[in-house]
Short mmCIF file of C-alpha atoms in Angstrom, two decimals:
data_model
loop_
_atom_site.label_atom_id
_atom_site.label_comp_id
_atom_site.label_asym_id
_atom_site.label_seq_id
_atom_site.Cartn_x
_atom_site.Cartn_y
_atom_site.Cartn_z
CA MET B 1 37.99 -35.14 -93.43
CA THR B 2 34.58 -36.73 -93.70
CA GLU B 3 32.01 -34.43 -95.20
CA LEU B 4 28.78 -34.08 -93.24
CA LEU B 5 25.66 -35.07 -94.94
CA PRO B 6 22.66 -32.70 -94.99
CA ASP B 7 20.78 -34.95 -92.59
CA ASP B 8 23.68 -34.82 -90.16
CA ILE B 9 23.78 -31.04 -90.37
CA GLU B 10 20.09 -30.77 -89.63
CA GLN B 11 20.47 -33.17 -86.75
CA LEU B 12 23.34 -31.13 -85.31
CA LYS B 13 21.31 -27.92 -85.68
CA ALA B 14 18.46 -29.52 -83.82
CA ILE B 15 20.79 -30.63 -81.01
CA LEU B 16 22.33 -27.14 -80.82
CA LEU B 17 18.89 -25.49 -80.72
CA LYS B 18 17.81 -27.87 -77.98
CA LEU B 19 20.90 -27.05 -75.96
CA GLN B 20 20.27 -23.34 -76.41
CA GLU B 21 16.66 -23.75 -75.26
CA GLU B 22 17.80 -25.72 -72.23
CA ASN B 23 20.35 -23.04 -71.37
CA GLN B 24 17.70 -20.36 -71.82
CA CYS B 25 15.38 -22.26 -69.48
CA LYS B 26 18.17 -22.55 -66.93
CA ASP B 27 18.89 -18.82 -67.26
CA ASP B 28 15.20 -18.03 -66.86
CA ALA B 29 14.98 -20.30 -63.84
CA ILE B 30 18.04 -18.70 -62.30
CA ALA B 31 16.65 -15.21 -62.97
CA THR B 32 13.30 -16.20 -61.49
CA LEU B 33 15.02 -17.70 -58.47
CA GLU B 34 17.17 -14.59 -57.99
CA LYS B 35 14.11 -12.37 -58.30
CA LYS B 36 12.27 -14.52 -55.79
CA ILE B 37 15.19 -14.36 -53.38
CA GLN B 38 15.36 -10.57 -53.79
CA THR B 39 11.62 -10.27 -53.22
CA GLN B 40 11.80 -12.44 -50.12
CA ALA B 41 14.73 -10.38 -48.82
CA GLU B 42 12.73 -7.18 -49.34
CA GLU B 43 9.76 -8.75 -47.57
CA VAL B 44 12.01 -9.77 -44.68
CA ILE B 45 13.36 -6.21 -44.44
CA GLU B 46 9.81 -4.81 -44.57
CA LEU B 47 8.66 -7.25 -41.89
CA GLU B 48 11.65 -6.35 -39.73
CA ASN B 49 10.82 -2.65 -40.13
CA LYS B 50 7.19 -3.28 -39.25
CA MET B 51 8.25 -5.33 -36.25
CA GLN B 52 10.56 -2.51 -35.16
CA LEU B 53 7.77 0.07 -35.51
CA LEU B 54 5.35 -2.14 -33.57
CA LEU B 55 7.93 -2.68 -30.83
CA GLU B 56 8.47 1.08 -30.64
CA GLN B 57 4.75 1.66 -30.33
CA LEU B 58 4.51 -1.04 -27.66
CA ASN B 59 7.42 0.40 -25.69
CA LEU B 60 6.01 3.92 -25.96
CA SER B 61 2.57 2.73 -24.89
CA LYS B 62 4.04 0.94 -21.88
CA SER B 63 6.05 4.01 -20.97
CA LYS B 64 3.02 6.30 -21.13
CA ARG B 65 0.92 3.87 -19.13
CA PHE B 66 3.30 2.78 -16.39
CA SER B 67 6.19 5.26 -16.23
CA ALA B 68 6.24 8.49 -14.27
CA LYS B 69 5.07 11.45 -16.32
CA SER B 70 6.61 14.90 -16.20
CA GLU B 71 3.95 16.24 -18.56
CA LYS B 72 0.57 14.79 -17.76
CA GLU B 73 -1.79 14.50 -20.66
CA PRO B 74 -5.30 15.88 -20.21
CA LYS B 75 -8.12 13.40 -20.29
CA GLY B 76 -11.50 13.91 -21.88
CA THR B 77 -12.63 17.07 -23.60
CA PHE B 78 -12.57 20.65 -22.39
CA ASN B 79 -15.85 21.92 -21.09
CA GLU B 80 -17.63 24.58 -19.19
CA ALA B 81 -20.96 22.83 -18.72
CA GLU B 82 -23.68 25.44 -18.51
CA GLN B 83 -27.36 24.68 -18.30
CA GLN B 84 -28.95 27.93 -19.34
CA ASN B 85 -30.37 26.47 -22.55
CA ALA B 86 -31.12 23.07 -21.08
CA LEU B 87 -34.68 21.83 -21.42
CA PRO B 88 -36.73 22.96 -18.41
CA LYS B 89 -37.79 20.26 -15.99
CA LEU B 90 -41.40 20.18 -14.93
CA SER B 91 -41.68 20.74 -11.18
CA PRO B 92 -44.03 18.54 -9.18
CA LYS B 93 -47.30 20.23 -8.29
CA HIS B 94 -46.59 20.09 -4.56
CA HIS B 95 -43.47 22.26 -4.96
CA LYS B 96 -44.01 25.86 -3.90
CA LYS B 97 -43.33 28.52 -6.48
CA GLY B 98 -41.21 31.58 -5.84
CA ARG B 99 -37.95 32.20 -4.07
CA LYS B 100 -37.44 30.76 -0.63
CA PRO B 101 -36.45 33.26 2.08
CA LEU B 102 -32.90 33.13 3.31
CA PRO B 103 -32.46 31.32 6.66
CA ALA B 104 -33.22 33.61 9.59
CA GLU B 105 -30.33 32.24 11.67
CA LEU B 106 -27.71 33.59 9.28
CA GLU B 107 -25.81 36.66 10.35
CA ARG B 108 -27.28 39.84 8.92
CA GLU B 109 -25.16 42.72 7.65
CA VAL B 110 -27.54 45.67 7.43
CA HIS B 111 -26.84 48.48 4.95
CA GLN B 112 -29.09 51.51 5.24
CA HIS B 113 -29.56 53.68 2.17
CA THR B 114 -30.88 57.22 2.53
CA LEU B 115 -31.13 60.30 0.35
CA ASN B 116 -28.72 63.15 0.99
CA ALA B 117 -31.33 65.83 0.35
CA PRO B 118 -34.85 64.39 0.63
CA TYR B 119 -36.92 67.14 -1.04
CA CYS B 120 -40.03 66.74 -3.16
CA GLU B 121 -39.44 67.30 -6.87
CA CYS B 122 -42.78 68.97 -7.50
CA CYS B 123 -43.03 71.40 -4.57
CA ASN B 124 -39.46 71.41 -3.22
CA GLU B 125 -40.69 70.64 0.30
CA ALA B 126 -38.79 68.36 2.67
CA LEU B 127 -39.66 64.65 2.59
CA HIS B 128 -40.29 62.56 5.66
CA GLU B 129 -39.61 58.87 6.22
CA CYS B 130 -42.68 56.74 5.64
CA GLY B 131 -41.28 53.22 5.65
CA THR B 132 -38.46 51.00 4.49
CA GLU B 133 -38.19 48.71 1.49
CA VAL B 134 -36.19 45.64 2.39
CA SER B 135 -34.36 43.26 0.06
CA GLU B 136 -31.71 40.70 0.87
CA GLU B 137 -28.65 39.45 -1.02
CA LEU B 138 -26.75 36.30 -0.34
CA LYS B 139 -23.12 37.04 0.59
CA ILE B 140 -20.58 34.24 0.42
CA ILE B 141 -17.08 34.45 1.85
CA PRO B 142 -14.86 31.34 1.67
CA GLN B 143 -15.83 29.11 4.59
CA LYS B 144 -18.46 31.66 5.65
CA VAL B 145 -22.02 32.31 4.48
CA SER B 146 -24.01 35.37 5.54
CA VAL B 147 -26.76 37.65 4.27
CA VAL B 148 -26.47 41.27 3.16
CA ARG B 149 -29.66 43.09 4.12
CA HIS B 150 -30.46 46.24 2.11
CA GLU B 151 -32.89 48.58 3.85
CA ARG B 152 -33.93 51.28 1.42
CA THR B 153 -35.63 54.19 3.13
CA LYS B 154 -38.88 55.46 1.58
CA TYR B 155 -39.81 59.12 1.55
CA ALA B 156 -43.10 60.97 1.13
CA CYS B 157 -44.01 64.65 0.97
CA ARG B 158 -46.26 66.08 3.74
CA GLN B 159 -47.23 69.03 1.59
CA CYS B 160 -48.30 66.82 -1.31
CA GLU B 161 -50.30 64.65 1.07
CA LYS B 162 -52.24 67.77 2.11
CA THR B 163 -52.62 69.54 -1.22
CA GLN B 164 -52.43 66.88 -3.95
CA ILE B 165 -54.70 64.01 -4.92
CA SER B 166 -51.84 61.52 -4.68
CA SER B 167 -48.46 61.57 -3.00
CA LYS B 168 -45.34 60.20 -4.68
CA ILE B 169 -43.20 57.73 -2.69
CA ILE B 170 -39.44 58.05 -3.27
CA THR B 171 -37.16 55.16 -2.30
CA ALA B 172 -33.40 55.34 -1.84
CA PRO B 173 -31.70 53.57 -4.75
CA ARG B 174 -30.22 50.12 -4.37
CA PRO B 175 -26.56 49.52 -5.32
CA ALA B 176 -26.08 48.36 -8.90
CA ASN B 177 -25.83 44.58 -9.30
CA MET B 178 -24.21 42.50 -12.05
CA ILE B 179 -27.47 40.51 -12.29
CA PRO B 180 -30.41 42.79 -11.37
CA LYS B 181 -32.99 41.32 -8.98
CA SER B 182 -30.65 38.42 -8.28
CA ILE B 183 -30.25 36.98 -4.81
CA GLY B 184 -26.48 36.95 -5.29
CA SER B 185 -24.05 39.59 -4.11
CA PRO B 186 -20.65 40.33 -5.71
CA GLU B 187 -19.06 38.09 -3.08
CA ALA B 188 -21.45 35.24 -3.91
CA PHE B 189 -20.84 35.59 -7.65
CA ALA B 190 -17.09 35.66 -7.09
CA ALA B 191 -17.19 32.57 -4.89
CA VAL B 192 -19.15 30.51 -7.43
CA VAL B 193 -16.99 31.61 -10.38
CA THR B 194 -13.75 31.01 -8.48
CA ALA B 195 -14.82 27.56 -7.30
CA LYS B 196 -15.82 26.50 -10.81
CA TYR B 197 -13.13 28.06 -12.99
CA VAL B 198 -10.20 28.09 -10.59
CA ASP B 199 -10.80 25.08 -8.34
CA ALA B 200 -12.58 22.98 -11.01
CA LEU B 201 -15.45 22.42 -8.58
CA PRO B 202 -18.59 21.42 -10.54
CA LEU B 203 -21.76 23.33 -9.87
CA TYR B 204 -23.63 20.33 -8.46
CA ARG B 205 -20.96 20.00 -5.78
CA GLN B 206 -21.28 23.67 -4.94
CA VAL B 207 -25.02 23.14 -4.54
CA GLU B 208 -24.34 20.37 -2.03
CA ILE B 209 -21.87 22.57 -0.14
CA LEU B 210 -24.43 25.38 0.13
CA LYS B 211 -27.05 22.97 1.41
CA ARG B 212 -24.91 22.42 4.49
CA SER B 213 -25.74 26.03 5.43
CA ASP B 214 -29.44 25.51 4.57
CA ILE B 215 -29.02 27.55 1.37
CA ASP B 216 -31.23 26.06 -1.31
CA LEU B 217 -29.87 27.18 -4.69
CA SER B 218 -30.35 25.01 -7.75
CA ARG B 219 -27.64 24.00 -10.17
CA GLY B 220 -29.54 25.83 -12.90
CA THR B 221 -29.41 29.07 -10.90
CA LEU B 222 -25.65 28.85 -10.48
CA ALA B 223 -25.23 27.98 -14.16
CA ASN B 224 -27.35 31.00 -15.11
CA TRP B 225 -25.12 33.18 -12.92
CA CYS B 226 -22.01 31.90 -14.70
CA VAL B 227 -23.49 32.53 -18.15
CA GLN B 228 -24.71 36.04 -17.38
CA LEU B 229 -21.51 37.02 -15.60
CA GLY B 230 -19.42 35.60 -18.43
CA ASN B 231 -21.38 37.58 -20.99
CA LYS B 232 -21.17 40.85 -19.05
CA VAL B 233 -17.40 40.70 -18.51
CA ASN B 234 -16.92 40.46 -22.28
CA VAL B 235 -16.17 44.21 -22.33
CA ILE B 236 -13.18 43.58 -20.06
CA VAL B 237 -11.96 40.70 -22.24
CA GLU B 238 -12.26 42.82 -25.38
CA ALA B 239 -10.21 45.56 -23.73
CA MET B 240 -7.61 42.95 -22.75
CA LYS B 241 -7.55 41.74 -26.35
CA MET B 242 -6.69 45.23 -27.58
CA HIS B 243 -3.73 45.31 -25.20
CA LEU B 244 -2.62 41.85 -26.34
CA LEU B 245 -2.71 42.74 -30.05
CA ASN B 246 -0.38 45.65 -29.37
CA GLU B 247 2.37 43.39 -28.03
CA LYS B 248 5.20 42.23 -30.28
CA LEU B 249 4.87 38.55 -29.31
CA ILE B 250 1.76 36.41 -28.95
CA CYS B 251 1.78 32.74 -27.95
CA ALA B 252 -1.07 30.51 -29.16
CA ASP B 253 -2.41 27.00 -28.67
CA GLU B 254 -5.75 25.20 -28.86
CA THR B 255 -7.71 22.36 -27.25
CA THR B 256 -10.96 20.57 -27.93
CA VAL B 257 -14.44 21.52 -26.71
CA GLN B 258 -17.66 19.54 -27.03
CA VAL B 259 -20.87 21.57 -27.24
CA LEU B 260 -24.14 19.64 -27.12
CA ARG B 261 -26.46 22.23 -28.62
CA GLU B 262 -24.72 23.90 -31.53
CA GLN B 263 -26.62 24.93 -34.64
CA ASP B 264 -26.30 22.58 -37.63
CA ARG B 265 -23.84 20.33 -35.77
CA ASN B 266 -24.08 16.99 -34.02
CA ALA B 267 -23.63 16.81 -30.27
CA GLN B 268 -20.57 14.60 -30.82
CA SER B 269 -18.84 17.23 -32.99
CA LYS B 270 -15.59 18.71 -31.74
CA SER B 271 -15.26 22.43 -31.33
CA TYR B 272 -12.14 24.22 -30.15
CA MET B 273 -10.98 26.64 -27.50
CA TRP B 274 -8.11 28.76 -28.82
CA VAL B 275 -5.74 30.23 -26.24
CA TYR B 276 -3.70 33.39 -26.88
CA ARG B 277 -1.16 34.69 -24.43
CA SER B 278 1.50 37.33 -23.90
CA GLY B 279 5.13 36.33 -24.03
CA GLU B 280 6.83 34.72 -21.06
CA PHE B 281 8.92 37.81 -20.26
CA VAL B 282 6.11 40.40 -20.28
CA LYS B 283 5.57 42.23 -16.97
CA GLN B 284 1.76 42.36 -17.34
CA PRO B 285 0.79 39.09 -19.10
CA ILE B 286 -2.60 38.64 -20.73
CA VAL B 287 -4.34 35.30 -21.36
CA ILE B 288 -7.41 35.14 -23.59
CA TYR B 289 -9.57 32.14 -24.47
CA ASP B 290 -11.51 32.26 -27.71
CA TYR B 291 -14.26 29.71 -28.43
CA GLN B 292 -14.57 28.64 -32.08
CA PRO B 293 -16.57 25.81 -33.71
CA SER B 294 -13.57 24.61 -35.75
CA ARG B 295 -9.80 24.28 -35.84
CA ALA B 296 -9.42 26.06 -39.18
CA GLY B 297 -6.75 28.67 -39.80
CA GLN B 298 -9.47 31.26 -40.39
CA CYS B 299 -10.14 31.24 -36.62
CA VAL B 300 -6.61 32.51 -36.01
CA LYS B 301 -6.92 35.11 -38.77
CA ASP B 302 -10.21 36.39 -37.34
CA PHE B 303 -8.73 36.80 -33.88
CA LEU B 304 -5.39 38.34 -34.85
CA GLY B 305 -6.77 40.55 -37.64
CA ASP B 306 -4.03 42.92 -38.81
CA TYR B 307 -1.66 41.94 -36.01
CA SER B 308 1.99 42.45 -36.90
CA GLY B 309 4.64 40.74 -34.79
CA TYR B 310 5.89 37.34 -33.64
CA LEU B 311 3.60 34.33 -33.17
CA LEU B 312 4.93 31.46 -31.04
CA THR B 313 3.11 28.14 -31.64
CA ASP B 314 3.57 24.43 -32.15
CA GLY B 315 3.77 22.86 -35.62
CA TYR B 316 0.04 22.99 -36.41
CA GLN B 317 -0.44 24.17 -40.00
CA ALA B 318 -3.36 26.50 -39.19
CA TYR B 319 -0.91 29.08 -37.83
CA ASN B 320 0.90 29.32 -41.17
CA GLY B 321 0.08 31.78 -43.92
CA LEU B 322 -0.59 34.80 -41.70
CA GLU B 323 0.49 38.11 -43.21
CA ASN B 324 2.79 40.41 -41.24
CA VAL B 325 3.43 37.61 -38.73
CA ILE B 326 6.82 36.03 -38.08
CA GLN B 327 6.48 32.41 -36.96
CA ALA B 328 8.41 31.15 -33.94
CA GLY B 329 8.61 27.44 -33.14
CA CYS B 330 8.43 25.48 -29.89
CA LEU B 331 11.52 23.46 -29.01
CA ALA B 332 9.58 21.64 -26.27
CA HIS B 333 7.52 19.87 -28.94
CA VAL B 334 10.74 18.75 -30.65
CA ARG B 335 12.13 17.49 -27.35
CA ARG B 336 8.90 15.66 -26.61
CA LYS B 337 9.09 13.72 -29.89
CA PHE B 338 12.68 12.68 -29.23
CA THR B 339 11.72 11.69 -25.69
CA ASP B 340 8.96 9.47 -27.10
CA ALA B 341 11.50 7.95 -29.49
CA GLN B 342 13.80 7.29 -26.55
CA LYS B 343 11.02 5.49 -24.68
CA ALA B 344 10.08 3.51 -27.78
CA GLN B 345 13.53 2.24 -28.74
CA PRO B 346 15.53 -0.49 -26.96
CA LYS B 347 18.30 0.90 -24.77
CA LYS B 348 21.03 -0.56 -26.95
CA LYS B 349 19.74 1.41 -29.95
CA SER B 350 19.10 4.76 -28.27
CA GLY B 351 22.46 6.36 -29.14
CA ARG B 352 21.05 8.64 -31.84
CA VAL B 353 18.16 9.68 -29.64
CA GLU B 354 20.52 10.52 -26.79
CA LYS B 355 22.55 12.66 -29.18
CA ALA B 356 19.50 14.76 -30.09
CA ILE B 357 18.36 15.07 -26.48
CA ASN B 358 21.84 16.22 -25.46
CA PHE B 359 21.74 18.99 -28.08
CA ILE B 360 18.37 20.16 -26.73
CA ALA B 361 19.53 19.91 -23.11
CA LYS B 362 22.45 22.22 -23.85
CA LEU B 363 20.08 24.79 -25.39
CA TYR B 364 17.85 24.71 -22.31
CA GLY B 365 20.91 25.01 -20.10
CA ILE B 366 21.74 28.29 -21.82
CA GLU B 367 18.18 29.47 -21.17
CA GLN B 368 18.76 28.81 -17.47
CA GLU B 369 21.79 31.09 -17.67
CA ALA B 370 19.64 33.74 -19.36
CA LYS B 371 17.14 33.95 -16.48
CA GLY B 372 17.15 37.38 -14.91
CA LEU B 373 18.89 38.97 -17.91
CA SER B 374 17.41 41.77 -19.98
CA ALA B 375 16.12 41.09 -23.49
CA VAL B 376 19.27 42.58 -25.02
CA GLU B 377 21.56 40.50 -22.80
CA ARG B 378 19.52 37.37 -23.49
CA HIS B 379 19.77 37.99 -27.24
CA GLN B 380 23.55 38.39 -27.02
CA LEU B 381 23.93 35.22 -24.95
CA ARG B 382 21.90 33.20 -27.43
CA GLN B 383 23.88 34.48 -30.39
CA GLN B 384 27.11 33.63 -28.64
CA LYS B 385 26.25 30.18 -27.21
CA SER B 386 22.97 28.86 -28.62
CA LYS B 387 23.53 29.53 -32.32
CA PRO B 388 26.64 27.29 -32.67
CA ILE B 389 24.81 24.42 -30.95
CA LEU B 390 21.81 24.86 -33.24
CA ASP B 391 24.06 24.79 -36.31
CA LYS B 392 25.61 21.49 -35.19
CA PHE B 393 22.20 20.11 -34.28
CA HIS B 394 20.81 20.94 -37.73
CA GLU B 395 23.84 19.35 -39.44
CA TRP B 396 23.33 16.20 -37.37
CA LEU B 397 19.61 16.09 -38.24
CA LEU B 398 20.34 16.22 -41.99
CA GLU B 399 22.95 13.49 -41.71
CA THR B 400 20.68 11.28 -39.62
CA GLN B 401 17.60 11.71 -41.80
CA ASP B 402 18.88 9.31 -44.51
CA LYS B 403 20.05 6.67 -42.04
CA ILE B 404 16.81 5.92 -40.21
CA LEU B 405 13.32 4.70 -41.00
CA PRO B 406 11.14 7.73 -41.78
CA LYS B 407 8.09 6.15 -40.14
CA SER B 408 9.87 5.21 -36.92
CA GLN B 409 9.55 7.30 -33.79
CA LEU B 410 13.05 8.65 -34.30
CA GLY B 411 12.39 9.30 -37.99
CA GLY B 412 9.24 11.23 -37.13
CA ALA B 413 11.11 13.30 -34.55
CA VAL B 414 13.95 14.10 -36.98
CA ASN B 415 11.57 15.03 -39.81
CA TYR B 416 9.48 17.21 -37.49
CA ALA B 417 12.56 19.08 -36.30
CA ILE B 418 13.79 19.65 -39.87
CA ASN B 419 10.38 20.88 -41.04
CA GLN B 420 10.14 23.27 -38.10
CA TRP B 421 13.74 24.44 -38.29
CA PRO B 422 13.23 28.00 -39.64
CA LYS B 423 10.68 28.64 -36.88
CA LEU B 424 12.95 27.14 -34.21
CA LEU B 425 15.63 29.70 -35.06
CA THR B 426 13.34 32.71 -34.62
CA TYR B 427 13.97 32.99 -30.88
CA LEU B 428 17.58 33.89 -31.69
CA ASP B 429 16.42 37.16 -33.28
CA ASP B 430 14.81 38.71 -30.20
CA GLY B 431 15.46 38.27 -26.49
CA ASP B 432 11.75 38.65 -25.70
CA ILE B 433 10.88 35.39 -27.50
CA SER B 434 10.86 32.16 -25.50
CA ILE B 435 12.59 28.99 -26.59
CA ASP B 436 9.27 27.12 -26.30
CA ASN B 437 5.55 27.61 -25.82
CA ASN B 438 5.35 25.93 -22.42
CA VAL B 439 3.96 29.05 -20.78
CA THR B 440 0.77 28.71 -22.86
CA GLU B 441 0.56 24.97 -22.35
CA ARG B 442 0.74 25.50 -18.59
CA ASP B 443 -2.27 27.79 -18.81
CA ILE B 444 -4.19 25.15 -20.75
CA ARG B 445 -3.14 22.41 -18.33
CA LEU B 446 -4.57 24.33 -15.37
CA PHE B 447 -8.11 24.43 -16.65
CA THR B 448 -8.04 20.94 -18.19
CA THR B 449 -8.09 19.57 -14.65
CA GLY B 450 -11.81 20.27 -14.74
CA ARG B 451 -12.39 18.00 -17.74
CA LYS B 452 -12.93 14.90 -15.66
CA ASN B 453 -15.62 16.75 -13.72
CA TRP B 454 -17.62 17.90 -16.75
CA MET B 455 -17.41 16.41 -20.21
CA PHE B 456 -19.29 18.87 -22.39
CA SER B 457 -20.75 22.34 -22.68
CA THR B 458 -24.49 22.57 -23.10
CA SER B 459 -24.66 25.68 -25.28
CA VAL B 460 -22.50 27.92 -27.42
CA GLU B 461 -23.43 30.82 -25.13
CA GLY B 462 -22.22 28.83 -22.13
CA ALA B 463 -18.92 27.96 -23.84
CA THR B 464 -18.36 31.59 -24.83
CA ALA B 465 -19.20 32.88 -21.35
CA SER B 466 -16.87 30.35 -19.79
CA ALA B 467 -14.11 31.38 -22.19
CA ASN B 468 -14.45 34.96 -20.93
CA LEU B 469 -14.31 33.90 -17.28
CA TYR B 470 -11.34 31.64 -17.92
CA SER B 471 -9.60 34.57 -19.60
CA LEU B 472 -9.94 36.65 -16.43
CA VAL B 473 -9.00 33.75 -14.15
CA MET B 474 -5.83 32.87 -16.04
CA THR B 475 -4.82 36.50 -16.47
CA CYS B 476 -5.15 36.92 -12.70
CA ARG B 477 -3.00 33.87 -12.11
CA ALA B 478 -0.41 35.07 -14.61
CA ASN B 479 -0.21 38.38 -12.70
CA ASN B 480 -0.15 36.69 -9.26
CA ILE B 481 -3.55 38.09 -8.30
CA ASN B 482 -6.11 36.22 -6.19
CA PRO B 483 -9.01 35.66 -8.64
CA TYR B 484 -11.65 35.71 -5.90
CA TYR B 485 -10.80 39.20 -4.67
CA TYR B 486 -10.48 40.48 -8.22
CA PHE B 487 -13.94 39.17 -9.11
CA VAL B 488 -15.44 40.73 -5.96
CA TYR B 489 -13.95 44.09 -6.95
CA LEU B 490 -14.96 43.73 -10.61
CA PHE B 491 -18.55 42.66 -9.85
CA LYS B 492 -18.98 45.67 -7.55
CA VAL B 493 -17.52 48.30 -9.87
CA LEU B 494 -18.44 47.10 -13.38
CA PRO B 495 -22.25 47.58 -12.95
CA THR B 496 -21.62 51.27 -12.20
CA ARG B 497 -19.79 51.84 -15.49
CA THR B 498 -21.24 52.72 -18.88
CA PRO B 499 -20.08 51.32 -22.25
CA GLN B 500 -18.38 54.66 -22.97
CA ASP B 501 -16.27 54.61 -19.81
CA ASP B 502 -12.55 53.85 -19.78
CA LEU B 503 -12.11 50.39 -18.27
CA THR B 504 -8.33 50.46 -17.94
CA ASP B 505 -8.51 50.51 -14.14
CA LEU B 506 -10.55 47.28 -14.19
CA MET B 507 -7.87 45.26 -15.97
CA PRO B 508 -6.58 42.44 -13.73
CA TRP B 509 -3.04 43.82 -13.63
CA ASN B 510 -4.42 47.15 -12.33
CA PHE B 511 -6.33 45.52 -9.47
CA PRO B 512 -5.73 47.53 -6.26
CA ILE B 513 -4.04 45.28 -3.72
CA ASP B 514 -5.76 47.00 -0.78
CA GLU B 515 -9.10 45.65 -2.06
CA ALA B 516 -7.97 42.07 -1.37
#
C-alpha cells in the first residue's frame, strides 16, 4: 500500500473541507428555500383569510343595503330639539309687540267663575258684581281648534264704597295652569306634546298646521311649552322611578344624543339617552328615559343606586360590576350576530351558521309555547326543554371556536356568545325574565323615528325635559293608554297638587278610562 505523502494529506484535507463547505452551502440554501416557501405559504393563508373577511364584509354590506330588513336600524342621532336657550332673534322694527288676539271667528267655550259666598273680608257685607275680567286660552282638539274663554266675575263691597276711602275688588280665581299666564290650555299642551313625542311631528310643522286656522304661534313658543312641561312632570317621572326600582327585573339600553350647548363640551360631542324599563311580563310596565352626557358605567350606577335584582341588557361592559345585581343576557343580540354571519358567508359555507341559528330558533319556539303561562309554569317549561338545548348549543360553540377564524363574522358571533354565556343562562332561573331585551329595543325604535326630523338638542335642559316627556309617552304606550288623553288629564290635575301630595293616582297606569 502506497504511503501518502504529507502534501497529499494536506491536499485531501483541503478537498474534504471544500466539499463540506459546499454541502453546508447547499444545506443553507435548502433551509433558506424551505423557510421562504413556508413564509410564502403563510402569506397566502393570511391573504386568503383577509380576502374571506373582505368578502364577508362586502356580502354583509350588500345585504344591509339591498335586502329586506326585519330590524330597521335608526338613522342619525336621537334628539329632542328645543329652542329655549337658543340665541334670540332681533325682530324687525315694524313688527308689533305683544300677543296677538285669538281669531274672533273661532268657536268660544265660555266658562264663568263666581264666588260661592261673595262677602267682604273687612266688614262681612255682601259683595255685588262690578264687572268681569276676561282671559282666553287656546284649546286644541285633534282636527279641531277652538278658544276657551274664562270670564272671572269681579266683586266689590257697597258698604266699603260708602264708608271707606277705597274699596277692594275681588275677582273669582282662574283655574290653575301648567304654565301660568300662558295662552295654552291643557288640551293645547297635550296636542303639541303628543304630536312631537308620539307622532314625531317637528315643531315647525306644527306651526304651519296651526297657521291654517289663523293661529300665529312661533316655534320658540311651542319649544318653550315643551321644556316647561317636561320640567314640571319630573315629579311624576321620579315617582315612576321609585316604582321601577322596586321591581325584581329591570331592562336597560342606551342610544346617542347630540346636544349643541353643553358646558365644557363641543357641539359635535355625543351624549347618551339611557332607557330603563320593566320586564316584559309585568302588568303595569314603566319606561324611563335618563339623559346623561356620557356612556360610562357610572351613569347606570347613579340611576340604579342600591337596586337589588335582575338587570337584562346587551353585552355592553358598562352594565357589569354592579353590586347586588344579577346580569341577564339578550339572546336576540346573539342571533343578530349569527344572522350577519349568515349574510356575509357564501351559501356553500353557511352550514355552521345554520347550525347556530337552528339552536336559537328552537329556544324561541319554546318561548312561543310559554306565552300565556304563569311565571312558575314558564320556569318549569324552560328547565325541561330549553336547558338541554342550551347545553348542546354551548358544547357546539366550544367545539367550533377552534375551527374558525376569530376575526370572521362567524368567529365574532361565536366568541360573543361564549363571552355572554353565563348571562344568557340567567333567564332559566326565573320565569319573569325574558329571553331577550327586544321589549326595550322596541321602545327605543319608536322614538328614533323622529331622528330624521331633528338631528340635535339645543340645550341640556331641553334634552332632560324631552326625556321626561318620552318617559310618560312610552309608559302610556306600554300600558295601552292614549297619550293625548293622559296628558290632558295630567295637565289639568297636576297644577292643583302640592309637592307633598301623593301622586299615585297620576301614574299613567292609574289613568281613569272615563277621562278619555
